[in-house]
mmCIF file of C-alpha atoms in Angstrom:
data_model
loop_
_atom_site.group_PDB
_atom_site.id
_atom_site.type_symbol
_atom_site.label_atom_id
_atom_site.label_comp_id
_atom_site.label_asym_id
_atom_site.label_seq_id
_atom_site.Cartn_x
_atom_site.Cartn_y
_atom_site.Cartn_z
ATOM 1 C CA UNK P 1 0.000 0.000 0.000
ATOM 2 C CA UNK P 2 1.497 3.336 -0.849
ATOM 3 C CA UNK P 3 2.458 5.857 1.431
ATOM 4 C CA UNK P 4 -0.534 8.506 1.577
ATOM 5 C CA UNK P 5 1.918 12.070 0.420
ATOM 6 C CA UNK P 6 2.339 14.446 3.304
ATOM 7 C CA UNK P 7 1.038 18.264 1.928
ATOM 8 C CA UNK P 8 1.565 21.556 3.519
ATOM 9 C CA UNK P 9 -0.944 24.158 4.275
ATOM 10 C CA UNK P 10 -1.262 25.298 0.842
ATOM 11 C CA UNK P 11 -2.015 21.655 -0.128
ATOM 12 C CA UNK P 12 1.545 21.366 -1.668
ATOM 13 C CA UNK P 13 3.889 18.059 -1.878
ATOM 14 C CA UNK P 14 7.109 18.437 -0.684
ATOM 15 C CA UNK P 15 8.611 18.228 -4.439
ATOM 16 C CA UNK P 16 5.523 20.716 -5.325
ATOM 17 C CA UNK P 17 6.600 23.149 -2.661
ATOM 18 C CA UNK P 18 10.766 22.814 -3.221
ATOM 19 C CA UNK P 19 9.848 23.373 -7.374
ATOM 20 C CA UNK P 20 8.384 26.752 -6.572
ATOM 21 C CA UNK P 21 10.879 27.865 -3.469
ATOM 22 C CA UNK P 22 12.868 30.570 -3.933
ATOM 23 C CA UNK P 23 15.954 31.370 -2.039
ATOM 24 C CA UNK P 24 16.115 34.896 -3.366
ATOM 25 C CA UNK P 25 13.141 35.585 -0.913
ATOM 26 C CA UNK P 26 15.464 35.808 1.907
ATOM 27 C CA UNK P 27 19.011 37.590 2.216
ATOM 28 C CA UNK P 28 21.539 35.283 2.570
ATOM 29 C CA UNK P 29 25.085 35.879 4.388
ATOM 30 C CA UNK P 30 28.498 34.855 2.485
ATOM 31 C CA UNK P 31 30.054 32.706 5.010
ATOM 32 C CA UNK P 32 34.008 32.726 5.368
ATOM 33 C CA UNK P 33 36.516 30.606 7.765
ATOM 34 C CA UNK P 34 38.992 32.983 9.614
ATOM 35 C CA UNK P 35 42.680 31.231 10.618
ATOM 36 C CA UNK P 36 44.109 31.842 14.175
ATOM 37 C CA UNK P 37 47.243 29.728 13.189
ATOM 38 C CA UNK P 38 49.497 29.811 16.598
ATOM 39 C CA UNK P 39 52.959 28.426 16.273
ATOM 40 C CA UNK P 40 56.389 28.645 18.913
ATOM 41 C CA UNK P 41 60.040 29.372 17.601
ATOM 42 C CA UNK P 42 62.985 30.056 19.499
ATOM 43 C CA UNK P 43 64.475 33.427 19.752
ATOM 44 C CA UNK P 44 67.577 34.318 18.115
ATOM 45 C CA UNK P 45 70.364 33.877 21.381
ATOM 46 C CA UNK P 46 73.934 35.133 20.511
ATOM 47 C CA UNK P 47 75.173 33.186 23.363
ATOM 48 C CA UNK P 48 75.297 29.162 22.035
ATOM 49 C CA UNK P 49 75.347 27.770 25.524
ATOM 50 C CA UNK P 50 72.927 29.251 26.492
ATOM 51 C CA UNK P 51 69.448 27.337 25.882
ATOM 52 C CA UNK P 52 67.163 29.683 23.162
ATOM 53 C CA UNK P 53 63.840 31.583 24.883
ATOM 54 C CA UNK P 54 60.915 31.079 23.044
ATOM 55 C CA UNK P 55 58.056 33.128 21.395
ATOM 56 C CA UNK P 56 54.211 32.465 20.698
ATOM 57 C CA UNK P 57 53.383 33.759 17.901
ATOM 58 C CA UNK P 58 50.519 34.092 15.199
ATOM 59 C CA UNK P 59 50.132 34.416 11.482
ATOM 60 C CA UNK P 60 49.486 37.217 9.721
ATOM 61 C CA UNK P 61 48.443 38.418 6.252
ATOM 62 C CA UNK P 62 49.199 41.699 5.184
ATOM 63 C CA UNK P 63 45.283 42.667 2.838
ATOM 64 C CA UNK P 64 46.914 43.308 -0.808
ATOM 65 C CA UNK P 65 43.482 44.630 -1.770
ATOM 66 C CA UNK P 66 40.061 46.449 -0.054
ATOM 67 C CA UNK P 67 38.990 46.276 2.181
ATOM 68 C CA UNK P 68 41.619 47.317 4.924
ATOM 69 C CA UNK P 69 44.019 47.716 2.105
ATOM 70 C CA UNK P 70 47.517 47.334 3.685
ATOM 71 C CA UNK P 71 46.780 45.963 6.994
ATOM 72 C CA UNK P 72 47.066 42.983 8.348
ATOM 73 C CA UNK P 73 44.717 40.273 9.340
ATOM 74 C CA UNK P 74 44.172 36.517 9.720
ATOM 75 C CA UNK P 75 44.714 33.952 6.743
ATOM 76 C CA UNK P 76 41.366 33.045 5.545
ATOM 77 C CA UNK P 77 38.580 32.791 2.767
ATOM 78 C CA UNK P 78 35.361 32.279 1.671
ATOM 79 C CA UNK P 79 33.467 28.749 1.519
ATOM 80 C CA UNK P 80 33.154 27.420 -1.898
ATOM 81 C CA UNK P 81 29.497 25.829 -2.157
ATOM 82 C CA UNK P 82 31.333 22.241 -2.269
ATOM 83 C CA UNK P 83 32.848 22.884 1.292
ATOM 84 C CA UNK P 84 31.782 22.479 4.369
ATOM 85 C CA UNK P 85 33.348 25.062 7.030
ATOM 86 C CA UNK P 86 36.266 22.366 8.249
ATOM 87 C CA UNK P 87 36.984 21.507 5.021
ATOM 88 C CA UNK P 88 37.048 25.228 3.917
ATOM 89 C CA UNK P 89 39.719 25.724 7.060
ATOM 90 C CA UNK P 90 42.280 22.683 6.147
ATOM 91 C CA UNK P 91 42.241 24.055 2.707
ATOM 92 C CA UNK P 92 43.256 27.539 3.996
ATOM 93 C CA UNK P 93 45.682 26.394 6.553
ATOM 94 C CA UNK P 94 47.027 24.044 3.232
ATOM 95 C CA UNK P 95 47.652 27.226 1.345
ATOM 96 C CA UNK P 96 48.913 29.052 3.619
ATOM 97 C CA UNK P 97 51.733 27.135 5.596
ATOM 98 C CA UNK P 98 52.125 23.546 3.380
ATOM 99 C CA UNK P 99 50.938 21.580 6.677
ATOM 100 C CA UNK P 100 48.108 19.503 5.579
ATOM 101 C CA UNK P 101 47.382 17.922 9.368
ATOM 102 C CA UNK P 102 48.076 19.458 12.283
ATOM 103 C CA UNK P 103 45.699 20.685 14.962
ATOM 104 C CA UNK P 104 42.812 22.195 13.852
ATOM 105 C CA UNK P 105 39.397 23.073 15.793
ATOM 106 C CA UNK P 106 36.268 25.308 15.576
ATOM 107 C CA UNK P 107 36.347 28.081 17.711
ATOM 108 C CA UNK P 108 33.396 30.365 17.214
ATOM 109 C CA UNK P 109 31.067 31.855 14.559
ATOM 110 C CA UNK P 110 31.115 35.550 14.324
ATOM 111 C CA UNK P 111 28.115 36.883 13.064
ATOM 112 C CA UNK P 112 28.210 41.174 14.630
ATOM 113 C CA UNK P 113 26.590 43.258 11.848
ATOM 114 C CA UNK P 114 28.170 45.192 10.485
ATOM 115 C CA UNK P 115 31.876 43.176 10.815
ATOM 116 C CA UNK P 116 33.119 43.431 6.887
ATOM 117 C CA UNK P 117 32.264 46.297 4.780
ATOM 118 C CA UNK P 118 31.434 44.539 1.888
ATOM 119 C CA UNK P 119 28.696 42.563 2.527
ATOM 120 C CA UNK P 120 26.764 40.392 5.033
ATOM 121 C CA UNK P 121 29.830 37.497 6.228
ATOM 122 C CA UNK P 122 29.581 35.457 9.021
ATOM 123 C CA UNK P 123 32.972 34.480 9.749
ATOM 124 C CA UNK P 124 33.700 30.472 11.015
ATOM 125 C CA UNK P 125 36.649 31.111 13.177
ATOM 126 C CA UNK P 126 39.380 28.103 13.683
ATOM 127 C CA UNK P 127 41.953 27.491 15.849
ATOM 128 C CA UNK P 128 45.035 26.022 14.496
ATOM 129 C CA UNK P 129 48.619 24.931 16.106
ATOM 130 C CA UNK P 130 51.787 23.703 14.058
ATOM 131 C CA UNK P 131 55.574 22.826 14.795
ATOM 132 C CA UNK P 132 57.312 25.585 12.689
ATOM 133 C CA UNK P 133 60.092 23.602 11.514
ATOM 134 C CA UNK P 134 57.166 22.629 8.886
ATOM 135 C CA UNK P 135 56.010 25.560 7.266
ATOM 136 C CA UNK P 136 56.575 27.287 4.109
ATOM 137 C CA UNK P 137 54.912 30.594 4.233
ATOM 138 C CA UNK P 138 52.897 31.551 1.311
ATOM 139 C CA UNK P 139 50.751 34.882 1.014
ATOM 140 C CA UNK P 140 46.978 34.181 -0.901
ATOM 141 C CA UNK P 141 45.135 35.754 -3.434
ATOM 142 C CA UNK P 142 44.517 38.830 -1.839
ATOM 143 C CA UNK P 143 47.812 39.500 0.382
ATOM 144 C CA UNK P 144 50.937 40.679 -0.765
ATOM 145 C CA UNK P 145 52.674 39.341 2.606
ATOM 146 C CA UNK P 146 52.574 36.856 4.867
ATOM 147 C CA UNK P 147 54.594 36.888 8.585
ATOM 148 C CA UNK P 148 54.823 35.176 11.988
ATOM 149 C CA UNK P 149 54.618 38.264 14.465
ATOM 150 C CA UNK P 150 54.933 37.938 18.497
ATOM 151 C CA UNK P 151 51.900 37.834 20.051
ATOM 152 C CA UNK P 152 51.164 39.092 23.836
ATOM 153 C CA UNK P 153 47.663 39.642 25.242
ATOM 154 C CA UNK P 154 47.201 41.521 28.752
ATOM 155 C CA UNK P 155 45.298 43.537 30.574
ATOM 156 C CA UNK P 156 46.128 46.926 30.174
ATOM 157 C CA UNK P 157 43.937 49.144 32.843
ATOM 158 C CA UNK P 158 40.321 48.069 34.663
ATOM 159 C CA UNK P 159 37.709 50.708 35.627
ATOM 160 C CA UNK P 160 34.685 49.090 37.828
ATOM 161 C CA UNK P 161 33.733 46.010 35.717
ATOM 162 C CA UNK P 162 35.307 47.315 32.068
ATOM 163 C CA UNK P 163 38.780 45.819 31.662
ATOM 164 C CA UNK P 164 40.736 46.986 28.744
ATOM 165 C CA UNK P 165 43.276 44.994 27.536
ATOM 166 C CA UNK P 166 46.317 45.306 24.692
ATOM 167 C CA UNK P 167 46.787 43.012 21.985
ATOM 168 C CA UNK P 168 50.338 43.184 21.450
ATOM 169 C CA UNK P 169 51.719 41.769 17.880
ATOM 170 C CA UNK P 170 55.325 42.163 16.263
ATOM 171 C CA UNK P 171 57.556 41.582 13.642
ATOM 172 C CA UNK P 172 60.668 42.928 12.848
ATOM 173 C CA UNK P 173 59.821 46.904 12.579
ATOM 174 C CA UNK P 174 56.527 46.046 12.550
ATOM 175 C CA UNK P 175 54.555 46.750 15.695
ATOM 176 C CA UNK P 176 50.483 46.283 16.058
ATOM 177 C CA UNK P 177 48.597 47.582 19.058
ATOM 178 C CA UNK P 178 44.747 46.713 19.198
ATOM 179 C CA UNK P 179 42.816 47.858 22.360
ATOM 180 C CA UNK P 180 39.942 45.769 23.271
ATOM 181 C CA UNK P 181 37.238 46.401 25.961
ATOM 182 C CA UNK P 182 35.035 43.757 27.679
ATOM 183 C CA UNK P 183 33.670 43.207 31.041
ATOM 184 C CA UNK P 184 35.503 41.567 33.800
ATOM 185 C CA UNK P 185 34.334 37.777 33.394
ATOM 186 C CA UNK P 186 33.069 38.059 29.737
ATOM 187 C CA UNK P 187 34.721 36.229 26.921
ATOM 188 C CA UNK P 188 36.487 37.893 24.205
ATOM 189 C CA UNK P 189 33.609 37.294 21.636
ATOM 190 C CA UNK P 190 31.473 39.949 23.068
ATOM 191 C CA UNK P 191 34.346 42.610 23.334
ATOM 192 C CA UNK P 192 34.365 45.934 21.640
ATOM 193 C CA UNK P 193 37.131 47.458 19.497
ATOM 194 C CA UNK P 194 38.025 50.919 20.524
ATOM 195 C CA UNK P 195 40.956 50.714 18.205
ATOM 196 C CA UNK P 196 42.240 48.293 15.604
ATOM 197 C CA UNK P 197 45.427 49.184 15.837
ATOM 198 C CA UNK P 198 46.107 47.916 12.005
ATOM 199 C CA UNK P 199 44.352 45.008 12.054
ATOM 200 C CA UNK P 200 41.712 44.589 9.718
ATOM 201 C CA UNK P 201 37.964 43.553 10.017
ATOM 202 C CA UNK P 202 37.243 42.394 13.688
ATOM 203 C CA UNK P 203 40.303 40.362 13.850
ATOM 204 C CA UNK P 204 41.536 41.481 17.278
ATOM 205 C CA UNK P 205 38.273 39.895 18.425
ATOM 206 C CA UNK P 206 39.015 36.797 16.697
ATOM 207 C CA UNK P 207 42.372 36.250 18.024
ATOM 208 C CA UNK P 208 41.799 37.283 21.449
ATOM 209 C CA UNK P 209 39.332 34.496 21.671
ATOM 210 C CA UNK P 210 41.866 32.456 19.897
ATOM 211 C CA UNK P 211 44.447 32.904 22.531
ATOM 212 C CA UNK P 212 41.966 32.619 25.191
ATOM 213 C CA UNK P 213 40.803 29.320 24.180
ATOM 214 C CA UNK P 214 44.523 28.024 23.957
ATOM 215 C CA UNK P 215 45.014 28.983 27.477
ATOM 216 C CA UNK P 216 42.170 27.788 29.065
ATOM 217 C CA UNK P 217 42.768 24.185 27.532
ATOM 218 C CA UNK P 218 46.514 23.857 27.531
ATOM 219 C CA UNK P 219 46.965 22.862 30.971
ATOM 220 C CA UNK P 220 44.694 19.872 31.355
ATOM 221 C CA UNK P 221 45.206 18.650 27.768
ATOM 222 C CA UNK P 222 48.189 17.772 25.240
ATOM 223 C CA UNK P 223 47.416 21.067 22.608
ATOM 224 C CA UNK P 224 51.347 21.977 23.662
ATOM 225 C CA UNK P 225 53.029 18.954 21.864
ATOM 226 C CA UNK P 226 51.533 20.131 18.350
ATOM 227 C CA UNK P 227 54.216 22.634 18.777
ATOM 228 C CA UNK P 228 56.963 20.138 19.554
ATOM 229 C CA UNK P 229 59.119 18.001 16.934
ATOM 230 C CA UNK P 230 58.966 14.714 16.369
ATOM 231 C CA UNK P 231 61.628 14.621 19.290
ATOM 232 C CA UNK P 232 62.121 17.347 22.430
ATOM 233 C CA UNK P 233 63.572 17.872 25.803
ATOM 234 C CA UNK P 234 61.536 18.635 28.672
ATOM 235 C CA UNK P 235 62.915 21.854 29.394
ATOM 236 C CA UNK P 236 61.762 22.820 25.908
ATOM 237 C CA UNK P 237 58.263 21.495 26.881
ATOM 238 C CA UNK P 238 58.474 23.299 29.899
ATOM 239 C CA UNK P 239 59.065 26.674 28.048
ATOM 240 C CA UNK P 240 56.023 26.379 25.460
ATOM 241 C CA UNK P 241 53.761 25.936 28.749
ATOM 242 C CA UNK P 242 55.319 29.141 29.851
ATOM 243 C CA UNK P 243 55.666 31.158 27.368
ATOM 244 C CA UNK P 244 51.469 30.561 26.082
ATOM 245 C CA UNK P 245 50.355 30.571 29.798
ATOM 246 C CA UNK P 246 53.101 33.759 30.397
ATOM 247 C CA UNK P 247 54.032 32.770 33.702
ATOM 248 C CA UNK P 248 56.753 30.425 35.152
ATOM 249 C CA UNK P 249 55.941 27.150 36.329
ATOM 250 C CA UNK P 250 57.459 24.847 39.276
ATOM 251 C CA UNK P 251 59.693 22.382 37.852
ATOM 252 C CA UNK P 252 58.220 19.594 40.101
ATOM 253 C CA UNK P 253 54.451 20.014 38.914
ATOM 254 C CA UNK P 254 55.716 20.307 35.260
ATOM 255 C CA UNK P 255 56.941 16.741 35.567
ATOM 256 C CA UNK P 256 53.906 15.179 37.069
ATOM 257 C CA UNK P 257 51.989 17.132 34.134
ATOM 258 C CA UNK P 258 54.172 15.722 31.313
ATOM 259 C CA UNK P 259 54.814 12.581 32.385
ATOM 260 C CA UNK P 260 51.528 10.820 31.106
ATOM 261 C CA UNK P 261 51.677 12.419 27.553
ATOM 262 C CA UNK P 262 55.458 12.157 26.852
ATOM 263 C CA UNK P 263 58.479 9.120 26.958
ATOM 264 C CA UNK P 264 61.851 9.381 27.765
ATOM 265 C CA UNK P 265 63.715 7.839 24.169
ATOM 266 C CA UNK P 266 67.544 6.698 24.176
ATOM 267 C CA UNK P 267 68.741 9.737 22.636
ATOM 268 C CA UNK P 268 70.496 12.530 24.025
ATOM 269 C CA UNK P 269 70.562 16.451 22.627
ATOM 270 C CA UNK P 270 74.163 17.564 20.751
ATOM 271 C CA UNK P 271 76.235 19.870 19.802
ATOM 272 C CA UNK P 272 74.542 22.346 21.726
ATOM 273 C CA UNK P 273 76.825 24.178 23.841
ATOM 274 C CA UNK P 274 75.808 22.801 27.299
ATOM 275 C CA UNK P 275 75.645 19.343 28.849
ATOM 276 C CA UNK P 276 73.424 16.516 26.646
ATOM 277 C CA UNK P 277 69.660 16.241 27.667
ATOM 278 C CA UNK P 278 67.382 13.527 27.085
ATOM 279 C CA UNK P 279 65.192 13.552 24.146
ATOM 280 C CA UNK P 280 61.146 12.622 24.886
ATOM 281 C CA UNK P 281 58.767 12.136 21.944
ATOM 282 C CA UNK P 282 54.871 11.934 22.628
ATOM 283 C CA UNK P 283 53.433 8.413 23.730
ATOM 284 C CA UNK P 284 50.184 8.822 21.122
ATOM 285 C CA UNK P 285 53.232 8.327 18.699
ATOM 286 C CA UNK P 286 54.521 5.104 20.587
ATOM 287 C CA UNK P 287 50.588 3.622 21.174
ATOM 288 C CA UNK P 288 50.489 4.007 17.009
ATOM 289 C CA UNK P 289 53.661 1.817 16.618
ATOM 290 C CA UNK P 290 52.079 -0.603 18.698
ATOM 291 C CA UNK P 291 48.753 -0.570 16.797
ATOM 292 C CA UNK P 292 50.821 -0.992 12.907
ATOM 293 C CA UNK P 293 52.754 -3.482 14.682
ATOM 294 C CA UNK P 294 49.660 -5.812 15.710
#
């Protein structure tokens, strides 16, 4: 016995009612993925003994076209009506560094009227970390530079409940200030912009949030080792913990934290001016050796 077919209001099939819809009927948004791409290198140290600090920092685009002509903002794109958002993100972070798998996660959609002068664009945000030592920097279609710049976020001044912080980014000569305002408590998605400080779009929203959501899950997950090599001491573990969370931690409660995500290897650091450490690689990489090996 066939299936008695459903109809609307209007007395319309569901093939009836999709022949005669019209998407035109209601504005649409252009929907685009924004990059916060976070990566750690060590500084330049004149000194060889001595062991090499070490830097977050972010990538940045420099616009080659409006709007924002000249300044800089996060690597990203529109979707292409075959994409879905994630897909839309690996592609960008693809283009723009070479790393096809590395960490990548959704961080927020922002939606703020108003946010690109163009048009209506929701932006898709994602968060994404790499090991340097694996990128090849490469500028899109509409940049005419790509950079790693330093990236510091603190709170500049506090009045009542209104905090006002200072997004700090730098590169060479280059030096970005972006002032952001948001109640005490709030998240960084709901902040205002008082000045952009040559970033374009709201971008010192995005990476704000960025850097606030790498924070508040670095401690009590393993997000840090996507910025390791294949093979690392644990004093250089140590110092990506410190320099993200900006603030020195006791040695003792670094080892407890490690020692479930990391295993000590049979190799020793050289030729690096002071006495030979011992080299630690991740255990996810030792439970897949098991799992091939079965």
């Amino acid at each position: 016995m066939m299936e008695k077919l459903k109809r609307d209001k209007d007395g319309l099939t569901e093939e009836e009612f999709l022949k005669s819809y019209s998407p035109g009927d209601y504005p649409r948004p252009s929907v685009a993925v924004d990059m916060v791409i976070f990566t750690v290198m060590d500084q330049e140290e004149a000194n060889y003994r001595k062991l090499p600090a070490k830097e977050l920092k972010v990538l940045l685009i420099r616009r080659g076209g409006h709007p924002y002509l000249g300044c800089w903002a996060l690597p990203g794109g529109f979707v292409r009506p075959t994409e879905t958002t994630k897909q839309a993100a690996q592609r960008e972070l693809r283009e723009e560094t070479g790393v096809k798998q590395e960490y990548l996660e959704q961080l927020y959609t922002f939606s703020e009227p108003g946010r690109d002068p163009r048009t209506w664009v929701m932006s898709c945000s994602h968060l994404a970390l790499i090991d340097s030592s694996q990128v090849k920097l490469q500028a899109g279609d509409d940049a005419d530079q790509a950079a790693w710049f330093h990236v510091v976020c603190r709170l500049a001044d506090k009045k009542g409940e209104t905090e006002q912080w200072e997004l700090i980014l730098s590169h060479e000569e280059i030096l970005l200030r972006c002032v952001l305002e948001k109640r005490e408590g709030d998240s960084f998605t709901d902040c205002r912009i008082p000045d952009q400080g040559g970033l374009a779009f709201d971008h010192g929203r995005i990476l704000a949030y960025g850097l606030e959501r790498l924070k508040g899950k670095l401690w009590y997950t393993d997000l840090a080792l996507h910025f390791m090599p294949e093979s690392f001491t644990l004093t250089q573990l140590k110092q990506v913990y410190e320099v993200v969370l900006d603030k020195e931690l006791p040695a003792a409660a670094f080892r407890r934290k490690a020692a479930p995500m990391v295993r000590a290897t049979e190799q020793y650091t050289e030729k690096e001016g002071h006495r030979p450490s011992r080299l630690y690689e991740r255990k996810e990489k030792e439970q897949k050796e098991e799992m091939r090996q079965k």
